[in-house]
PDB file of C-alpha atoms in Angstrom:
ATOM      1  CA  MET P 120     -21.140  21.053 -26.229  1.00  0.00           C
ATOM      2  CA  GLY P 121     -17.674  22.547 -25.946  1.00  0.00           C
ATOM      3  CA  GLY P 122     -14.596  21.005 -24.333  1.00  0.00           C
ATOM      4  CA  GLY P 123     -14.401  19.847 -20.768  1.00  0.00           C
ATOM      5  CA  ASN P 124     -16.607  17.716 -18.587  1.00  0.00           C
ATOM      6  CA  HIS P 125     -20.261  18.704 -19.077  1.00  0.00           C
ATOM      7  CA  SER P 126     -21.610  15.964 -16.839  1.00  0.00           C
ATOM      8  CA  VAL P 127     -24.907  16.738 -15.138  1.00  0.00           C
ATOM      9  CA  VAL P 128     -24.937  13.319 -13.493  1.00  0.00           C
ATOM     10  CA  SER P 129     -23.899  13.719  -9.852  1.00  0.00           C
ATOM     11  CA  GLU P 130     -24.487  10.130  -8.757  1.00  0.00           C
ATOM     12  CA  ILE P 131     -24.621   6.624 -10.200  1.00  0.00           C
ATOM     13  CA  VAL P 132     -27.428   4.236  -9.258  1.00  0.00           C
ATOM     14  CA  LEU P 133     -26.279   0.638  -8.794  1.00  0.00           C
ATOM     15  CA  VAL P 134     -28.852  -2.064  -9.523  1.00  0.00           C
ATOM     16  CA  GLY P 135     -27.076  -4.551  -7.270  1.00  0.00           C
ATOM     17  CA  LEU P 136     -27.380  -8.330  -7.284  1.00  0.00           C
ATOM     18  CA  THR P 137     -30.924  -9.121  -6.171  1.00  0.00           C
ATOM     19  CA  SER P 138     -34.093  -7.564  -4.783  1.00  0.00           C
ATOM     20  CA  SER P 139     -35.173 -10.683  -2.868  1.00  0.00           C
ATOM     21  CA  LEU P 140     -35.011 -10.148   0.911  1.00  0.00           C
ATOM     22  CA  GLU P 141     -34.149 -13.808   1.537  1.00  0.00           C
ATOM     23  CA  MET P 142     -31.330 -13.719  -1.020  1.00  0.00           C
ATOM     24  CA  GLN P 143     -30.072 -10.430   0.383  1.00  0.00           C
ATOM     25  CA  LEU P 144     -29.814 -11.950   3.850  1.00  0.00           C
ATOM     26  CA  ALA P 145     -28.043 -15.055   2.529  1.00  0.00           C
ATOM     27  CA  LEU P 146     -25.633 -13.004   0.429  1.00  0.00           C
ATOM     28  CA  PHE P 147     -24.963 -10.658   3.365  1.00  0.00           C
ATOM     29  CA  LEU P 148     -23.934 -13.567   5.595  1.00  0.00           C
ATOM     30  CA  VAL P 149     -21.880 -15.347   2.907  1.00  0.00           C
ATOM     31  CA  PHE P 150     -20.119 -12.222   1.614  1.00  0.00           C
ATOM     32  CA  SER P 151     -19.389 -10.939   5.125  1.00  0.00           C
ATOM     33  CA  VAL P 152     -17.774 -14.247   6.103  1.00  0.00           C
ATOM     34  CA  PHE P 153     -15.723 -14.427   2.892  1.00  0.00           C
ATOM     35  CA  TYR P 154     -14.659 -10.781   3.141  1.00  0.00           C
ATOM     36  CA  VAL P 155     -13.536 -10.944   6.777  1.00  0.00           C
ATOM     37  CA  ALA P 156     -11.865 -14.328   6.255  1.00  0.00           C
ATOM     38  CA  GLY P 157     -10.075 -13.031   3.153  1.00  0.00           C
ATOM     39  CA  ILE P 158      -8.800  -9.903   4.915  1.00  0.00           C
ATOM     40  CA  LEU P 159      -7.633 -11.846   7.983  1.00  0.00           C
ATOM     41  CA  GLY P 160      -6.096 -14.644   5.901  1.00  0.00           C
ATOM     42  CA  ASN P 161      -4.110 -12.280   3.688  1.00  0.00           C
ATOM     43  CA  LEU P 162      -3.090 -10.159   6.674  1.00  0.00           C
ATOM     44  CA  LEU P 163      -1.859 -13.315   8.417  1.00  0.00           C
ATOM     45  CA  ILE P 164       0.307 -14.182   5.390  1.00  0.00           C
ATOM     46  CA  VAL P 165       1.810 -10.676   5.295  1.00  0.00           C
ATOM     47  CA  LEU P 166       2.577 -10.693   9.036  1.00  0.00           C
ATOM     48  CA  THR P 167       3.949 -14.247   8.862  1.00  0.00           C
ATOM     49  CA  VAL P 168       6.366 -13.416   6.034  1.00  0.00           C
ATOM     50  CA  ILE P 169       7.493 -10.205   7.759  1.00  0.00           C
ATOM     51  CA  SER P 170       8.034 -11.785  11.182  1.00  0.00           C
ATOM     52  CA  ASP P 171       9.508 -15.194  10.298  1.00  0.00           C
ATOM     53  CA  PRO P 172      13.192 -15.161   9.175  1.00  0.00           C
ATOM     54  CA  HIS P 173      12.764 -18.643   7.653  1.00  0.00           C
ATOM     55  CA  LEU P 174      10.574 -17.062   4.945  1.00  0.00           C
ATOM     56  CA  ASN P 175      13.228 -14.581   3.837  1.00  0.00           C
ATOM     57  CA  SER P 176      13.171 -15.570   0.165  1.00  0.00           C
ATOM     58  CA  PRO P 177      11.913 -14.002  -3.101  1.00  0.00           C
ATOM     59  CA  LEU P 178       8.963 -16.417  -3.287  1.00  0.00           C
ATOM     60  CA  TYR P 179       7.524 -15.310   0.054  1.00  0.00           C
ATOM     61  CA  PHE P 180       8.339 -11.658  -0.606  1.00  0.00           C
ATOM     62  CA  LEU P 181       6.195 -11.819  -3.756  1.00  0.00           C
ATOM     63  CA  LEU P 182       3.534 -13.868  -1.974  1.00  0.00           C
ATOM     64  CA  ALA P 183       3.269 -11.285   0.820  1.00  0.00           C
ATOM     65  CA  ASN P 184       2.827  -8.547  -1.782  1.00  0.00           C
ATOM     66  CA  LEU P 185       0.134 -10.607  -3.525  1.00  0.00           C
ATOM     67  CA  SER P 186      -1.697 -10.922  -0.202  1.00  0.00           C
ATOM     68  CA  PHE P 187      -1.323  -7.170   0.391  1.00  0.00           C
ATOM     69  CA  ILE P 188      -2.838  -6.489  -3.038  1.00  0.00           C
ATOM     70  CA  ASP P 189      -5.660  -8.970  -2.388  1.00  0.00           C
ATOM     71  CA  MET P 190      -6.622  -7.021   0.738  1.00  0.00           C
ATOM     72  CA  TRP P 191      -7.054  -3.988  -1.513  1.00  0.00           C
ATOM     73  CA  VAL P 192      -8.981  -6.042  -4.076  1.00  0.00           C
ATOM     74  CA  SER P 193     -11.498  -6.991  -1.385  1.00  0.00           C
ATOM     75  CA  SER P 194     -11.761  -3.523   0.117  1.00  0.00           C
ATOM     76  CA  ILE P 195     -12.381  -1.510  -3.062  1.00  0.00           C
ATOM     77  CA  ALA P 196     -15.892  -2.802  -3.771  1.00  0.00           C
ATOM     78  CA  ALA P 197     -16.870  -5.479  -1.229  1.00  0.00           C
ATOM     79  CA  PRO P 198     -17.686  -3.276   1.822  1.00  0.00           C
ATOM     80  CA  LYS P 199     -20.062  -1.087  -0.200  1.00  0.00           C
ATOM     81  CA  MET P 200     -21.571  -4.122  -1.931  1.00  0.00           C
ATOM     82  CA  ILE P 201     -22.292  -5.709   1.471  1.00  0.00           C
ATOM     83  CA  SER P 202     -23.668  -2.506   2.997  1.00  0.00           C
ATOM     84  CA  ASP P 203     -25.851  -1.883  -0.090  1.00  0.00           C
ATOM     85  CA  LEU P 204     -27.586  -5.266   0.098  1.00  0.00           C
ATOM     86  CA  PHE P 205     -30.340  -3.970   2.374  1.00  0.00           C
ATOM     87  CA  LYS P 206     -30.564  -0.509   0.833  1.00  0.00           C
ATOM     88  CA  LYS P 207     -33.542   0.119  -1.414  1.00  0.00           C
ATOM     89  CA  ARG P 208     -31.633   2.749  -3.374  1.00  0.00           C
ATOM     90  CA  LYS P 209     -27.987   1.921  -4.002  1.00  0.00           C
ATOM     91  CA  VAL P 210     -26.024   4.962  -5.127  1.00  0.00           C
ATOM     92  CA  ILE P 211     -22.452   6.153  -5.435  1.00  0.00           C
ATOM     93  CA  SER P 212     -21.345   9.682  -6.278  1.00  0.00           C
ATOM     94  CA  PHE P 213     -19.949  10.229  -9.754  1.00  0.00           C
ATOM     95  CA  GLN P 214     -16.583  11.209  -8.267  1.00  0.00           C
ATOM     96  CA  GLY P 215     -16.683   8.117  -6.050  1.00  0.00           C
ATOM     97  CA  CYS P 216     -17.415   5.995  -9.109  1.00  0.00           C
ATOM     98  CA  ILE P 217     -14.371   7.377 -10.932  1.00  0.00           C
ATOM     99  CA  VAL P 218     -12.173   6.792  -7.869  1.00  0.00           C
ATOM    100  CA  GLN P 219     -13.449   3.212  -7.572  1.00  0.00           C
ATOM    101  CA  ILE P 220     -12.679   2.532 -11.248  1.00  0.00           C
ATOM    102  CA  PHE P 221      -9.205   4.033 -10.828  1.00  0.00           C
ATOM    103  CA  PHE P 222      -8.279   1.764  -7.920  1.00  0.00           C
ATOM    104  CA  ILE P 223      -9.885  -1.332  -9.477  1.00  0.00           C
ATOM    105  CA  HIS P 224      -7.670  -1.013 -12.540  1.00  0.00           C
ATOM    106  CA  VAL P 225      -4.543   0.030 -10.622  1.00  0.00           C
ATOM    107  CA  ILE P 226      -4.823  -2.993  -8.350  1.00  0.00           C
ATOM    108  CA  GLY P 227      -5.895  -5.289 -11.196  1.00  0.00           C
ATOM    109  CA  GLY P 228      -3.021  -4.244 -13.458  1.00  0.00           C
ATOM    110  CA  THR P 229      -0.543  -4.505 -10.586  1.00  0.00           C
ATOM    111  CA  GLU P 230      -1.702  -8.023  -9.698  1.00  0.00           C
ATOM    112  CA  MET P 231      -1.368  -9.145 -13.331  1.00  0.00           C
ATOM    113  CA  VAL P 232       2.275  -8.058 -13.447  1.00  0.00           C
ATOM    114  CA  LEU P 233       2.931  -9.511  -9.987  1.00  0.00           C
ATOM    115  CA  LEU P 234       1.590 -12.903 -11.094  1.00  0.00           C
ATOM    116  CA  ILE P 235       3.996 -12.785 -14.052  1.00  0.00           C
ATOM    117  CA  ALA P 236       6.813 -11.994 -11.592  1.00  0.00           C
ATOM    118  CA  MET P 237       5.785 -15.005  -9.494  1.00  0.00           C
ATOM    119  CA  ALA P 238       5.813 -17.188 -12.620  1.00  0.00           C
ATOM    120  CA  LEU P 239       9.328 -15.891 -13.385  1.00  0.00           C
ATOM    121  CA  ASP P 240      10.355 -16.726  -9.818  1.00  0.00           C
ATOM    122  CA  ARG P 241       9.092 -20.301 -10.203  1.00  0.00           C
ATOM    123  CA  TYR P 242      10.853 -20.648 -13.574  1.00  0.00           C
ATOM    124  CA  VAL P 243      14.207 -19.634 -12.081  1.00  0.00           C
ATOM    125  CA  ALA P 244      13.683 -21.775  -8.963  1.00  0.00           C
ATOM    126  CA  ILE P 245      12.761 -24.906 -10.928  1.00  0.00           C
ATOM    127  CA  CYS P 246      14.849 -24.560 -14.097  1.00  0.00           C
ATOM    128  CA  ARG P 247      17.917 -22.708 -12.764  1.00  0.00           C
ATOM    129  CA  PRO P 248      18.098 -23.556  -9.051  1.00  0.00           C
ATOM    130  CA  LEU P 249      21.856 -22.942  -8.711  1.00  0.00           C
ATOM    131  CA  HIS P 250      21.453 -19.347  -9.918  1.00  0.00           C
ATOM    132  CA  TYR P 251      18.159 -18.667  -8.115  1.00  0.00           C
ATOM    133  CA  LEU P 252      19.433 -16.344  -5.370  1.00  0.00           C
ATOM    134  CA  THR P 253      21.723 -14.549  -7.820  1.00  0.00           C
ATOM    135  CA  ILE P 254      18.950 -13.826 -10.336  1.00  0.00           C
ATOM    136  CA  MET P 255      16.052 -13.332  -7.920  1.00  0.00           C
ATOM    137  CA  ASN P 256      17.912 -11.124  -5.466  1.00  0.00           C
ATOM    138  CA  PHE P 257      16.374  -8.385  -3.311  1.00  0.00           C
ATOM    139  CA  ARG P 258      17.085  -5.683  -5.914  1.00  0.00           C
ATOM    140  CA  THR P 259      15.352  -7.715  -8.644  1.00  0.00           C
ATOM    141  CA  CYS P 260      12.291  -8.245  -6.420  1.00  0.00           C
ATOM    142  CA  ILE P 261      12.035  -4.526  -5.662  1.00  0.00           C
ATOM    143  CA  LEU P 262      12.355  -3.648  -9.350  1.00  0.00           C
ATOM    144  CA  LEU P 263       9.622  -6.165 -10.224  1.00  0.00           C
ATOM    145  CA  LEU P 264       7.371  -4.697  -7.530  1.00  0.00           C
ATOM    146  CA  VAL P 265       7.975  -1.110  -8.679  1.00  0.00           C
ATOM    147  CA  ALA P 266       7.331  -2.154 -12.287  1.00  0.00           C
ATOM    148  CA  ALA P 267       4.070  -3.854 -11.263  1.00  0.00           C
ATOM    149  CA  TRP P 268       2.700  -0.760  -9.507  1.00  0.00           C
ATOM    150  CA  THR P 269       3.911   1.581 -12.260  1.00  0.00           C
ATOM    151  CA  ILE P 270       2.251  -0.480 -14.997  1.00  0.00           C
ATOM    152  CA  GLY P 271      -0.927  -0.738 -12.906  1.00  0.00           C
ATOM    153  CA  ILE P 272      -1.136   3.049 -12.490  1.00  0.00           C
ATOM    154  CA  ILE P 273      -0.403   3.723 -16.173  1.00  0.00           C
ATOM    155  CA  HIS P 274      -2.953   1.080 -17.215  1.00  0.00           C
ATOM    156  CA  SER P 275      -5.645   2.775 -15.138  1.00  0.00           C
ATOM    157  CA  LEU P 276      -4.846   6.386 -16.055  1.00  0.00           C
ATOM    158  CA  THR P 277      -4.691   5.745 -19.811  1.00  0.00           C
ATOM    159  CA  GLN P 278      -8.358   4.731 -19.682  1.00  0.00           C
ATOM    160  CA  LEU P 279      -9.690   7.235 -17.155  1.00  0.00           C
ATOM    161  CA  VAL P 280      -8.141  10.231 -18.890  1.00  0.00           C
ATOM    162  CA  PHE P 281     -10.710   9.750 -21.676  1.00  0.00           C
ATOM    163  CA  VAL P 282     -13.649   8.847 -19.424  1.00  0.00           C
ATOM    164  CA  VAL P 283     -13.560  11.884 -17.100  1.00  0.00           C
ATOM    165  CA  ASN P 284     -14.166  14.237 -20.025  1.00  0.00           C
ATOM    166  CA  LEU P 285     -17.191  12.379 -21.383  1.00  0.00           C
ATOM    167  CA  PRO P 286     -20.576  14.154 -21.119  1.00  0.00           C
ATOM    168  CA  PHE P 287     -22.946  12.283 -18.754  1.00  0.00           C
ATOM    169  CA  CYS P 288     -26.471  13.671 -18.881  1.00  0.00           C
ATOM    170  CA  GLY P 289     -28.538  10.592 -17.999  1.00  0.00           C
ATOM    171  CA  PRO P 290     -29.545   7.840 -17.588  1.00  0.00           C
ATOM    172  CA  ASN P 291     -27.395   7.093 -14.554  1.00  0.00           C
ATOM    173  CA  GLU P 292     -28.249   3.457 -13.729  1.00  0.00           C
ATOM    174  CA  VAL P 293     -25.574   0.727 -13.842  1.00  0.00           C
ATOM    175  CA  ASP P 294     -26.633  -2.916 -13.770  1.00  0.00           C
ATOM    176  CA  SER P 295     -23.951  -4.012 -11.331  1.00  0.00           C
ATOM    177  CA  PHE P 296     -22.888  -3.720  -7.678  1.00  0.00           C
ATOM    178  CA  TYR P 297     -19.824  -1.569  -8.399  1.00  0.00           C
ATOM    179  CA  CYS P 298     -18.558   0.933 -10.965  1.00  0.00           C
ATOM    180  CA  ASP P 299     -16.482  -0.225 -13.892  1.00  0.00           C
ATOM    181  CA  LEU P 300     -15.569   1.131 -17.310  1.00  0.00           C
ATOM    182  CA  PRO P 301     -17.604  -1.015 -19.738  1.00  0.00           C
ATOM    183  CA  ARG P 302     -20.935  -0.173 -18.114  1.00  0.00           C
ATOM    184  CA  LEU P 303     -20.113   3.429 -17.195  1.00  0.00           C
ATOM    185  CA  ILE P 304     -19.085   4.553 -20.685  1.00  0.00           C
ATOM    186  CA  ARG P 305     -22.393   3.268 -22.075  1.00  0.00           C
ATOM    187  CA  LEU P 306     -24.115   6.001 -20.022  1.00  0.00           C
ATOM    188  CA  ALA P 307     -22.267   8.795 -21.824  1.00  0.00           C
ATOM    189  CA  CYS P 308     -24.333  11.111 -24.025  1.00  0.00           C
ATOM    190  CA  THR P 309     -22.060  10.636 -27.007  1.00  0.00           C
ATOM    191  CA  ASP P 310     -20.766   7.923 -29.299  1.00  0.00           C
ATOM    192  CA  THR P 311     -18.360   5.767 -27.259  1.00  0.00           C
ATOM    193  CA  TYR P 312     -17.713   3.040 -29.840  1.00  0.00           C
ATOM    194  CA  ARG P 313     -14.024   3.909 -30.224  1.00  0.00           C
ATOM    195  CA  LEU P 314     -13.591   4.309 -26.486  1.00  0.00           C
ATOM    196  CA  GLY P 315     -15.208   0.920 -25.981  1.00  0.00           C
ATOM    197  CA  LEU P 316     -12.695  -0.596 -28.386  1.00  0.00           C
ATOM    198  CA  MET P 317      -9.883   1.095 -26.468  1.00  0.00           C
ATOM    199  CA  VAL P 318     -11.144  -0.337 -23.175  1.00  0.00           C
ATOM    200  CA  THR P 319     -11.392  -3.782 -24.755  1.00  0.00           C
ATOM    201  CA  ALA P 320      -7.862  -3.471 -26.125  1.00  0.00           C
ATOM    202  CA  ASN P 321      -6.456  -2.081 -22.886  1.00  0.00           C
ATOM    203  CA  SER P 322      -8.200  -4.263 -20.308  1.00  0.00           C
ATOM    204  CA  GLY P 323      -9.547  -7.180 -22.324  1.00  0.00           C
ATOM    205  CA  PHE P 324      -6.564  -7.996 -24.488  1.00  0.00           C
ATOM    206  CA  ILE P 325      -4.120  -7.307 -21.656  1.00  0.00           C
ATOM    207  CA  SER P 326      -6.045  -9.707 -19.411  1.00  0.00           C
ATOM    208  CA  LEU P 327      -6.239 -12.347 -22.123  1.00  0.00           C
ATOM    209  CA  GLY P 328      -2.641 -11.799 -23.192  1.00  0.00           C
ATOM    210  CA  THR P 329      -1.288 -11.997 -19.639  1.00  0.00           C
ATOM    211  CA  PHE P 330      -3.330 -15.132 -19.011  1.00  0.00           C
ATOM    212  CA  CYS P 331      -1.902 -16.789 -22.136  1.00  0.00           C
ATOM    213  CA  ILE P 332       1.655 -15.743 -21.213  1.00  0.00           C
ATOM    214  CA  LEU P 333       1.291 -17.265 -17.752  1.00  0.00           C
ATOM    215  CA  ILE P 334      -0.218 -20.540 -18.978  1.00  0.00           C
ATOM    216  CA  ILE P 335       2.446 -20.876 -21.699  1.00  0.00           C
ATOM    217  CA  SER P 336       5.192 -20.160 -19.143  1.00  0.00           C
ATOM    218  CA  TYR P 337       3.855 -22.889 -16.833  1.00  0.00           C
ATOM    219  CA  ILE P 338       3.716 -25.375 -19.728  1.00  0.00           C
ATOM    220  CA  PHE P 339       7.261 -24.375 -20.704  1.00  0.00           C
ATOM    221  CA  ILE P 340       8.486 -25.006 -17.147  1.00  0.00           C
ATOM    222  CA  LEU P 341       6.790 -28.401 -16.997  1.00  0.00           C
ATOM    223  CA  VAL P 342       8.262 -29.461 -20.363  1.00  0.00           C
ATOM    224  CA  ILE P 343      11.775 -28.503 -19.255  1.00  0.00           C
ATOM    225  CA  VAL P 344      11.384 -30.363 -15.956  1.00  0.00           C
ATOM    226  CA  TRP P 345       9.978 -33.415 -17.746  1.00  0.00           C
ATOM    227  CA  LYS P 346      12.940 -33.499 -20.141  1.00  0.00           C
ATOM    228  CA  HIS P 347      15.440 -33.378 -17.281  1.00  0.00           C
ATOM    229  CA  SER P 348      13.668 -35.705 -14.859  1.00  0.00           C
ATOM    230  CA  ALA P 349      10.381 -37.562 -15.026  1.00  0.00           C
ATOM    231  CA  ASN P 350      10.410 -37.798 -11.226  1.00  0.00           C
ATOM    232  CA  GLY P 351      10.691 -34.036 -10.907  1.00  0.00           C
ATOM    233  CA  LEU P 352       7.554 -33.501 -12.977  1.00  0.00           C
ATOM    234  CA  SER P 353       5.210 -34.434 -10.131  1.00  0.00           C
ATOM    235  CA  LYS P 354       7.021 -32.042  -7.781  1.00  0.00           C
ATOM    236  CA  ALA P 355       6.851 -29.235 -10.338  1.00  0.00           C
ATOM    237  CA  LEU P 356       3.153 -29.926 -10.903  1.00  0.00           C
ATOM    238  CA  SER P 357       2.560 -29.735  -7.158  1.00  0.00           C
ATOM    239  CA  THR P 358       4.430 -26.424  -6.948  1.00  0.00           C
ATOM    240  CA  LEU P 359       2.753 -24.844  -9.965  1.00  0.00           C
ATOM    241  CA  SER P 360      -0.785 -26.106  -9.362  1.00  0.00           C
ATOM    242  CA  ALA P 361      -1.411 -23.433  -6.738  1.00  0.00           C
ATOM    243  CA  HIS P 362      -0.209 -20.707  -9.112  1.00  0.00           C
ATOM    244  CA  ILE P 363      -2.308 -22.059 -11.985  1.00  0.00           C
ATOM    245  CA  THR P 364      -5.414 -22.195  -9.769  1.00  0.00           C
ATOM    246  CA  VAL P 365      -4.951 -18.556  -8.726  1.00  0.00           C
ATOM    247  CA  VAL P 366      -4.343 -17.470 -12.335  1.00  0.00           C
ATOM    248  CA  VAL P 367      -7.492 -19.182 -13.636  1.00  0.00           C
ATOM    249  CA  LEU P 368      -9.662 -17.779 -10.816  1.00  0.00           C
ATOM    250  CA  PHE P 369      -8.292 -14.263 -11.275  1.00  0.00           C
ATOM    251  CA  PHE P 370      -8.201 -14.012 -15.063  1.00  0.00           C
ATOM    252  CA  GLY P 371     -11.362 -15.975 -15.884  1.00  0.00           C
ATOM    253  CA  PRO P 372     -13.788 -13.212 -14.800  1.00  0.00           C
ATOM    254  CA  CYS P 373     -11.464 -10.463 -16.129  1.00  0.00           C
ATOM    255  CA  VAL P 374     -11.315 -11.957 -19.613  1.00  0.00           C
ATOM    256  CA  PHE P 375     -15.091 -12.466 -19.680  1.00  0.00           C
ATOM    257  CA  VAL P 376     -15.990  -8.972 -18.396  1.00  0.00           C
ATOM    258  CA  TYR P 377     -13.645  -7.055 -20.723  1.00  0.00           C
ATOM    259  CA  SER P 378     -13.548  -9.289 -23.800  1.00  0.00           C
ATOM    260  CA  TRP P 379     -17.041 -10.828 -23.975  1.00  0.00           C
ATOM    261  CA  PRO P 380     -18.737  -9.522 -27.151  1.00  0.00           C
ATOM    262  CA  PHE P 381     -22.267  -9.554 -25.643  1.00  0.00           C
ATOM    263  CA  PRO P 382     -22.312  -6.844 -22.940  1.00  0.00           C
ATOM    264  CA  ALA P 383     -26.049  -7.228 -22.304  1.00  0.00           C
ATOM    265  CA  VAL P 384     -25.515 -10.638 -20.682  1.00  0.00           C
ATOM    266  CA  PRO P 385     -25.836 -10.025 -16.899  1.00  0.00           C
ATOM    267  CA  VAL P 386     -23.620 -12.965 -15.898  1.00  0.00           C
ATOM    268  CA  ASP P 387     -20.543 -10.719 -15.805  1.00  0.00           C
ATOM    269  CA  LYS P 388     -21.575  -9.097 -12.525  1.00  0.00           C
ATOM    270  CA  PHE P 389     -21.888 -12.501 -10.889  1.00  0.00           C
ATOM    271  CA  LEU P 390     -18.478 -13.525 -12.249  1.00  0.00           C
ATOM    272  CA  ALA P 391     -17.085 -10.289 -10.826  1.00  0.00           C
ATOM    273  CA  ILE P 392     -17.929 -11.647  -7.365  1.00  0.00           C
ATOM    274  CA  PHE P 393     -15.057 -14.111  -7.835  1.00  0.00           C
ATOM    275  CA  ASP P 394     -12.560 -11.266  -8.246  1.00  0.00           C
ATOM    276  CA  VAL P 395     -14.054  -9.117  -5.483  1.00  0.00           C
ATOM    277  CA  ILE P 396     -14.802 -11.722  -2.793  1.00  0.00           C
ATOM    278  CA  ILE P 397     -13.890 -15.299  -3.692  1.00  0.00           C
ATOM    279  CA  THR P 398     -10.360 -15.005  -5.147  1.00  0.00           C
ATOM    280  CA  PRO P 399      -8.927 -12.847  -2.300  1.00  0.00           C
ATOM    281  CA  PHE P 400     -10.293 -15.477   0.110  1.00  0.00           C
ATOM    282  CA  LEU P 401      -8.955 -18.460  -1.859  1.00  0.00           C
ATOM    283  CA  ASN P 402      -5.464 -17.072  -2.473  1.00  0.00           C
ATOM    284  CA  PRO P 403      -4.266 -17.413   1.161  1.00  0.00           C
ATOM    285  CA  THR P 404      -6.078 -20.738   1.447  1.00  0.00           C
ATOM    286  CA  ILE P 405      -4.445 -22.157  -1.685  1.00  0.00           C
ATOM    287  CA  TYR P 406      -0.934 -20.962  -0.861  1.00  0.00           C
ATOM    288  CA  THR P 407      -0.959 -21.850   2.854  1.00  0.00           C
ATOM    289  CA  LEU P 408      -2.567 -25.283   2.546  1.00  0.00           C
ATOM    290  CA  ARG P 409      -0.137 -26.359  -0.193  1.00  0.00           C
ATOM    291  CA  ASN P 410       3.011 -24.822   1.304  1.00  0.00           C
ATOM    292  CA  LYS P 411       4.747 -26.696   4.128  1.00  0.00           C
ATOM    293  CA  GLU P 412       7.089 -23.829   5.032  1.00  0.00           C
ATOM    294  CA  MET P 413       4.212 -21.378   5.333  1.00  0.00           C
ATOM    295  CA  LYS P 414       2.230 -23.775   7.523  1.00  0.00           C
ATOM    296  CA  MET P 415       5.252 -24.368   9.767  1.00  0.00           C
ATOM    297  CA  ALA P 416       5.845 -20.614  10.046  1.00  0.00           C
ATOM    298  CA  MET P 417       2.230 -20.023  11.069  1.00  0.00           C
ATOM    299  CA  LYS P 418       2.487 -22.794  13.679  1.00  0.00           C
ATOM    300  CA  ARG P 419       5.579 -21.080  15.116  1.00  0.00           C
ATOM    301  CA  ILE P 420       3.725 -17.766  15.299  1.00  0.00           C
ATOM    302  CA  PHE P 421       0.707 -19.317  17.038  1.00  0.00           C
ATOM    303  CA  SER P 422       3.055 -21.172  19.395  1.00  0.00           C
ATOM    304  CA  GLN P 423       4.830 -17.925  20.281  1.00  0.00           C
ATOM    305  CA  MET P 424       1.476 -16.209  20.854  1.00  0.00           C
ATOM    306  CA  SER P 425       0.366 -19.045  23.151  1.00  0.00           C
ATOM    307  CA  SER P 426       3.617 -18.826  25.133  1.00  0.00           C
ATOM    308  CA  PHE P 427       3.206 -15.062  25.417  1.00  0.00           C
ATOM    309  CA  ARG P 428      -0.331 -15.467  26.792  1.00  0.00           C
ATOM    310  CA  LYS P 429       0.838 -17.998  29.400  1.00  0.00           C
ATOM    311  CA  VAL P 430       3.437 -15.529  30.687  1.00  0.00           C
ATOM    312  CA  PHE P 431       0.673 -13.022  31.378  1.00  0.00           C
TER     313      PHE P 431
END
């Protein structure tokens, strides 16, 4: 074959999660509830931060952007996964598969950088409170957000630029409920060993490296707080526990999917459910239930809505 994309595969067949009708019904109900609840919960956080002047701080600016990203995380793969549950033949066009991979890695890379920005925000707030508003000003937050999206786009494109030119001539079956790089490149009609290493280095090591950076940063914050005040340690633990929970839930499946040395193990597609459905649902729950200011802001919004209804 010469240069260019010689793919004769026009669609990708997705194996899905299960062929049992009872399990399909149960998964349909559970996933639908989690998906709708996740979308509404994250949308509520975004609207609350935008509408409430009491939440005009870097922390809530970053939190609103995390919720916005989580809405995208849910919507890239979850709607098709839910609609495919009762389909005997689950397919996605090859172009649709590439687009799905592109957005998965853009959003994933962006969220990784955003979580680092949120860890930086907590470091400044806890360890340098007097300089917090000076360091974490509006310009800094915008630069962090632009950097997150830029790195996410570059992260995705540097992988896809090699994949789109691979020859795909069959088979075209992927043992998952969505398209992703590790399984797709194994369908190519050529040796993809080096490309597989590149994907592992790009996605796997970045996921693992970012996870380690975040955990080390949280430990560093706790050590500094403990040295200054033993009483402040419990408060810092309370503040950081929500962040640590989100980090573990987000990076756990990512590290396994892209760094696990045994790709034949099917558990990765079940772990992916955490990133696609569970984590976007838990993020608003974790942050709202453990944040007094956010809960008070939501109460004010619901109170205003109730007053508005009474007028009419």
